[in-house]
Short mmCIF file of C-alpha atoms in Angstrom, two decimals:
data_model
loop_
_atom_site.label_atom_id
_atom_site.label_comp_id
_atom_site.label_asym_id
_atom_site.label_seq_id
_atom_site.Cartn_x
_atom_site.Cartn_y
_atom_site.Cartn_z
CA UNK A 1 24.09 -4.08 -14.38
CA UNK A 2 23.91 -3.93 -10.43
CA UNK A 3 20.68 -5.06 -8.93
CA UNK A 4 18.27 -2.08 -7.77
CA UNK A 5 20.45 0.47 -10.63
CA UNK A 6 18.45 1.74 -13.24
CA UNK A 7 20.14 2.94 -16.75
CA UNK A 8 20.05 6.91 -16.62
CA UNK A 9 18.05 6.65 -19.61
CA UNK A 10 15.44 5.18 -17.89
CA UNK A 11 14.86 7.73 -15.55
CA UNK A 12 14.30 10.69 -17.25
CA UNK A 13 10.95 12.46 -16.05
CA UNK A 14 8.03 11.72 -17.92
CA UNK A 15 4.79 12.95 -17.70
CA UNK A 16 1.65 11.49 -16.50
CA UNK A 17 -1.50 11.17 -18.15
CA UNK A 18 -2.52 14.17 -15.94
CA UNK A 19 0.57 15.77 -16.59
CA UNK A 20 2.16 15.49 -13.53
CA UNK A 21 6.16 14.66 -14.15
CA UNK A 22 6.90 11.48 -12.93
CA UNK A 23 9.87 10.33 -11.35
CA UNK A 24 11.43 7.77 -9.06
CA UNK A 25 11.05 10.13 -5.66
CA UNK A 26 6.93 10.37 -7.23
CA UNK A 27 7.02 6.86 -7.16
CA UNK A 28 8.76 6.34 -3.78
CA UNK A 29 6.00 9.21 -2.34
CA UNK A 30 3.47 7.31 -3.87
CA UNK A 31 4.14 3.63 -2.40
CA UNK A 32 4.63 5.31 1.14
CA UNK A 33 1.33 6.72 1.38
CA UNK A 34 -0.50 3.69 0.05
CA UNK A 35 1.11 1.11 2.03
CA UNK A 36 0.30 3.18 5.13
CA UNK A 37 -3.00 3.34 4.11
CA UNK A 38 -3.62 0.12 2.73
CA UNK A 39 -1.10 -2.02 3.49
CA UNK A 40 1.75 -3.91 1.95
CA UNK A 41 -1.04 -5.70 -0.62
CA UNK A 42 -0.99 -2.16 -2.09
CA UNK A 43 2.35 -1.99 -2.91
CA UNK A 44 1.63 -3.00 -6.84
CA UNK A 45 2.08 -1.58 -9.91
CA UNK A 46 -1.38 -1.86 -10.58
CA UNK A 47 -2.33 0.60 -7.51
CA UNK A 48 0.40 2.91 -8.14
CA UNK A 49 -0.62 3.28 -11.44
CA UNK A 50 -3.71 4.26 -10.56
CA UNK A 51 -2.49 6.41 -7.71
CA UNK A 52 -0.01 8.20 -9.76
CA UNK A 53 -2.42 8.36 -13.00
CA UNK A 54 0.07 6.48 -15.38
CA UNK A 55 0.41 3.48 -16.62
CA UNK A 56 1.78 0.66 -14.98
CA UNK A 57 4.29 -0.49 -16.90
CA UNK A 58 5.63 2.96 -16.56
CA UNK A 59 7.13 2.33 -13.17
CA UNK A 60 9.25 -0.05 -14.73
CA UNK A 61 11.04 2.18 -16.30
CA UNK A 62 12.48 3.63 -12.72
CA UNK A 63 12.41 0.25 -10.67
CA UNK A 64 12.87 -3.07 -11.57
CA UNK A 65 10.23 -4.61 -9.84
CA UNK A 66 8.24 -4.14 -6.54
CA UNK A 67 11.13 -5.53 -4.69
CA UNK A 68 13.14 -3.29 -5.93
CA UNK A 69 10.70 0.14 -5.13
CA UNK A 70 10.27 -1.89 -1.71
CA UNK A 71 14.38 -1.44 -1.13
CA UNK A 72 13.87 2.35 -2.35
CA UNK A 73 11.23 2.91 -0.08
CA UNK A 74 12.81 1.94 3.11
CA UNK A 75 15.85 3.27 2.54
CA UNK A 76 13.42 6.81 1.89
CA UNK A 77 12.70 5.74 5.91
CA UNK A 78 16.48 5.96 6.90
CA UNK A 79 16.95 8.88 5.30
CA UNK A 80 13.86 10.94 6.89
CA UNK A 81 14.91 9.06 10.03
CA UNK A 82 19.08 10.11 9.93
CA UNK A 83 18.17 14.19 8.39
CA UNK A 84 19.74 16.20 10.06
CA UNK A 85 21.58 13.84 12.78
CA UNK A 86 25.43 15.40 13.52
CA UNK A 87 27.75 13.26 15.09
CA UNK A 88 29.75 14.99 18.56
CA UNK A 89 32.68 14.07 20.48
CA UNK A 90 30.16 12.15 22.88
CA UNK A 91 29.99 8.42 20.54
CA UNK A 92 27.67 6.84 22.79
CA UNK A 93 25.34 9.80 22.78
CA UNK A 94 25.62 9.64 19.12
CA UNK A 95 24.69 6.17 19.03
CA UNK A 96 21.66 6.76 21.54
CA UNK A 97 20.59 9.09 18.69
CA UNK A 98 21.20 6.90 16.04
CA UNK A 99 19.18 4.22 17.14
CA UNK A 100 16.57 6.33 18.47
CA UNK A 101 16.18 8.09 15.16
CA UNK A 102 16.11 4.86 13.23
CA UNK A 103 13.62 3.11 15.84
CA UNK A 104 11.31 6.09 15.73
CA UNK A 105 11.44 6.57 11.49
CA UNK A 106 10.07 2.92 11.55
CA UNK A 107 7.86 2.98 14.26
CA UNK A 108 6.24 6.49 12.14
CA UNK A 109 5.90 4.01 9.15
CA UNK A 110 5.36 0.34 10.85
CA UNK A 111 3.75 -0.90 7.63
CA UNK A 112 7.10 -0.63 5.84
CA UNK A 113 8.77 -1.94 9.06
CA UNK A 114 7.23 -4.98 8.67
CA UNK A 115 7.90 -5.27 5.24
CA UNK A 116 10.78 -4.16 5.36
CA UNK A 117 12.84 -3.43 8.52
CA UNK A 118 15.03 -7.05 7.96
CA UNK A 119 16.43 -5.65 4.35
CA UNK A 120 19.64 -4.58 3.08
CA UNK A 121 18.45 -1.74 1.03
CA UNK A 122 22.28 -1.32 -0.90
CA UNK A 123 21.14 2.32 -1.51
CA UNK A 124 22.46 5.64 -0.18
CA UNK A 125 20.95 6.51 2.98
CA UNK A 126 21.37 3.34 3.74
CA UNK A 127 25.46 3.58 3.12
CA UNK A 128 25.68 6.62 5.23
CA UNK A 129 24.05 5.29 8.24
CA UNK A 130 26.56 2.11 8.21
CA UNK A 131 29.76 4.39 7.92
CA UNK A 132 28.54 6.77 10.49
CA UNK A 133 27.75 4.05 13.11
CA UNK A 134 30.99 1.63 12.62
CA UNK A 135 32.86 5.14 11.95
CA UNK A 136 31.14 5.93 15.61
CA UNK A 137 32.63 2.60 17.21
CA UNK A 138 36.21 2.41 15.39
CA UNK A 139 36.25 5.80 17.00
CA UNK A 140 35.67 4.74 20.29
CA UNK A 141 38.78 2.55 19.75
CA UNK A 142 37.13 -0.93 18.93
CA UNK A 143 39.19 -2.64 15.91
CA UNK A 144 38.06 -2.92 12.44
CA UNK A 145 36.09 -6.85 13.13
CA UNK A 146 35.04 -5.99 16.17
CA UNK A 147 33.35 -2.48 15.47
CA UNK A 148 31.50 -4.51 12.84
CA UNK A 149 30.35 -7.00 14.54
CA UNK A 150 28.78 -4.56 17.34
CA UNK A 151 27.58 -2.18 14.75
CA UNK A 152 25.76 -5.50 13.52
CA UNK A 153 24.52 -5.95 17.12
CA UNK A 154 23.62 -2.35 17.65
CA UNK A 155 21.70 -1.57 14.57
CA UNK A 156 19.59 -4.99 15.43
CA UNK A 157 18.76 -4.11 18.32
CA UNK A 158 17.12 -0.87 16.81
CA UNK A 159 15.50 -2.90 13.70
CA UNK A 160 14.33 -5.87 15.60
CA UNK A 161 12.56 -3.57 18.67
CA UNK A 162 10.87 -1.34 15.57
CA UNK A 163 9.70 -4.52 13.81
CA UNK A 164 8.00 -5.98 17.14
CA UNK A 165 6.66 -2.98 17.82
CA UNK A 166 5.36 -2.32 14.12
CA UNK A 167 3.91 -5.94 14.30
CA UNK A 168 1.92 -5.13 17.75
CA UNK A 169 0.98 -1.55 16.12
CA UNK A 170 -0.64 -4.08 13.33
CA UNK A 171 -3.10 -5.81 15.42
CA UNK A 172 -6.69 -4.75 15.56
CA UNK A 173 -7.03 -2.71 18.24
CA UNK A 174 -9.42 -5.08 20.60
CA UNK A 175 -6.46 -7.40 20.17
CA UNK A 176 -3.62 -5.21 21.02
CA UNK A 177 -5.67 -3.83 23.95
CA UNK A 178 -5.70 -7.52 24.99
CA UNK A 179 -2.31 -8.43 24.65
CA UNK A 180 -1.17 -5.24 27.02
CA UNK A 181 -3.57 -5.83 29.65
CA UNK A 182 -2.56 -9.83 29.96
CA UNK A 183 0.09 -8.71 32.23
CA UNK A 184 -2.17 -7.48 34.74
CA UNK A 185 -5.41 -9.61 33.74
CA UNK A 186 -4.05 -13.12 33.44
CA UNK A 187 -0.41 -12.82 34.91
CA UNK A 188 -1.12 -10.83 38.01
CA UNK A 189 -4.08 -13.33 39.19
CA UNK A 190 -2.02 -16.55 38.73
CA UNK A 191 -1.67 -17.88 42.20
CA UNK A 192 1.63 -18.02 44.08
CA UNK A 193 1.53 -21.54 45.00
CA UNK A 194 2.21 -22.88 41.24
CA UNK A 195 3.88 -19.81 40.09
CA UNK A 196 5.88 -18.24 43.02
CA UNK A 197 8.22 -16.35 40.73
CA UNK A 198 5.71 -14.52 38.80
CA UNK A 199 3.94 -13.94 42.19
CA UNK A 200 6.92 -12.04 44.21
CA UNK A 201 7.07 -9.74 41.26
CA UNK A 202 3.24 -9.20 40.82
CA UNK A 203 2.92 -6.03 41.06
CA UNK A 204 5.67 -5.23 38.96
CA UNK A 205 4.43 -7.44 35.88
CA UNK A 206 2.49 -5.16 33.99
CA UNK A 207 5.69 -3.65 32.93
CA UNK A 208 6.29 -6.50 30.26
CA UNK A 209 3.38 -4.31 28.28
CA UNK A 210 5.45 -1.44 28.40
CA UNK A 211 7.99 -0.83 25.92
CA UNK A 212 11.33 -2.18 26.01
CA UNK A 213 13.34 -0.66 23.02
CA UNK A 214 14.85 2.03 25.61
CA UNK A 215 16.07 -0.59 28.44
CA UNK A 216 17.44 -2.86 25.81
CA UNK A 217 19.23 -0.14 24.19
CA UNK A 218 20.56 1.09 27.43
CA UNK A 219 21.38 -2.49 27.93
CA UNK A 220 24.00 -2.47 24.93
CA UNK A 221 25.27 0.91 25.29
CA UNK A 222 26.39 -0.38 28.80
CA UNK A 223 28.08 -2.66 27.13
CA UNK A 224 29.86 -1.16 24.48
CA UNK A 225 31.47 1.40 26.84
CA UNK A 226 32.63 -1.46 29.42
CA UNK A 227 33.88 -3.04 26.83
CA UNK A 228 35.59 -0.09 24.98
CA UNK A 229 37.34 0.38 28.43
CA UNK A 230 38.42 -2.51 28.79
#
């Protein structure tokens, strides 16, 4: 049997001890809210049970293990994050969306971003957003390796920026605060003799605090259409 398929069987609804029909999109509900609440230490069968008034074992009987419910709840992210997306005649606009849609369904849950944004999910949503994005570059007339390969590229770029940021969303807030105002704190006040780079762009540095996912994404759009030119 494939890893992360459950036998039909095994999925029929069942009801809880509060009578409340349980199923795998119950479950999937379920893990969302308490990781966002609690964390990724929440994401047990233990805690679910008790969330979803069952017993535990009985979210076995939909996912294999918390690995398994972890792969089912991000790819739940992609597919809030890609509902409703239409693709144009514009591909780079398209892809702007795409990665703006998938950067800002993680950033909405960074918890599971953390957990989870490096995963291959193998699920549906997941699926669809691959085909549409290398169906997006073959289109733009980039051959079959090489629209992988940037679809690789461009779909990192969205991951990786909604990771950091999840990660910096993650810090107490006394320590975040402290982090963004290094730039103009520490950085801006080192003097010019020992650090004359940083000092002819002083007034400029408290930009690094700003986010970045937009200029880096801009960054490889750039590329993909000078390169789709050429």
């Amino acid at each position: 049997m494939a890893e992360g398929r459950i036998p039909a069987e095994r999925q029929r609804r069942r009801p809880t001890k509060s009578g409340v029909v349980l199923s795998g999109d119950m479950i999937v509900d379920c893990a969302l809210r308490l990781v966002a609440q609690h964390g990724p230490d929440a994401l047990s069968v233990r805690r679910l049970g008790a969330a979803l008034g069952c017993d535990p074992s009985a979210v076995y009987r939909y996912f294999h293990n918390t690995d398994d419910l972890l792969l089912a709840v991000a790819d739940r992210v992609i597919g809030e994050s890609m509902a409703g997306f239409r693709s144009s005649d514009d591909w780079v606009a398209d892809l702007r969306d795409m990665a703006r849609r998938i950067h800002r369904g993680y950033r909405e849950h960074p918890r599971i971003a953390a957990l989870a944004a490096y995963r291959v999910t193998r699920r549906v949503h997941e699926v669809r957003a691959v085909e549409t994005g290398i169906g997006l570059l073959l289109g733009a007339g980039f051959d079959e390796a090489t629209a992988v390969r940037y679809y690789a590229a461009f779909v990192d770029t969205a991951l990786g920026h909604a990771a950091l940021d999840a990660a910096h969303l993650a810090l107490p807030p006394e320590r975040r605060a402290r982090d963004d105002g290094a730039w103009r704190d520490t950085y801006q006040s080192l003097p010019a003799d020992a650090h004359p780079q940083l000092a002819a762009v002083r007034e400029y540095l408290p930009l690094m605090g700003e986010n970045s996912f937009e200029t880096a994404l801009g960054l490889l759009l750039d590329a993909l259409v000078a390169r789709a030119a050429g």
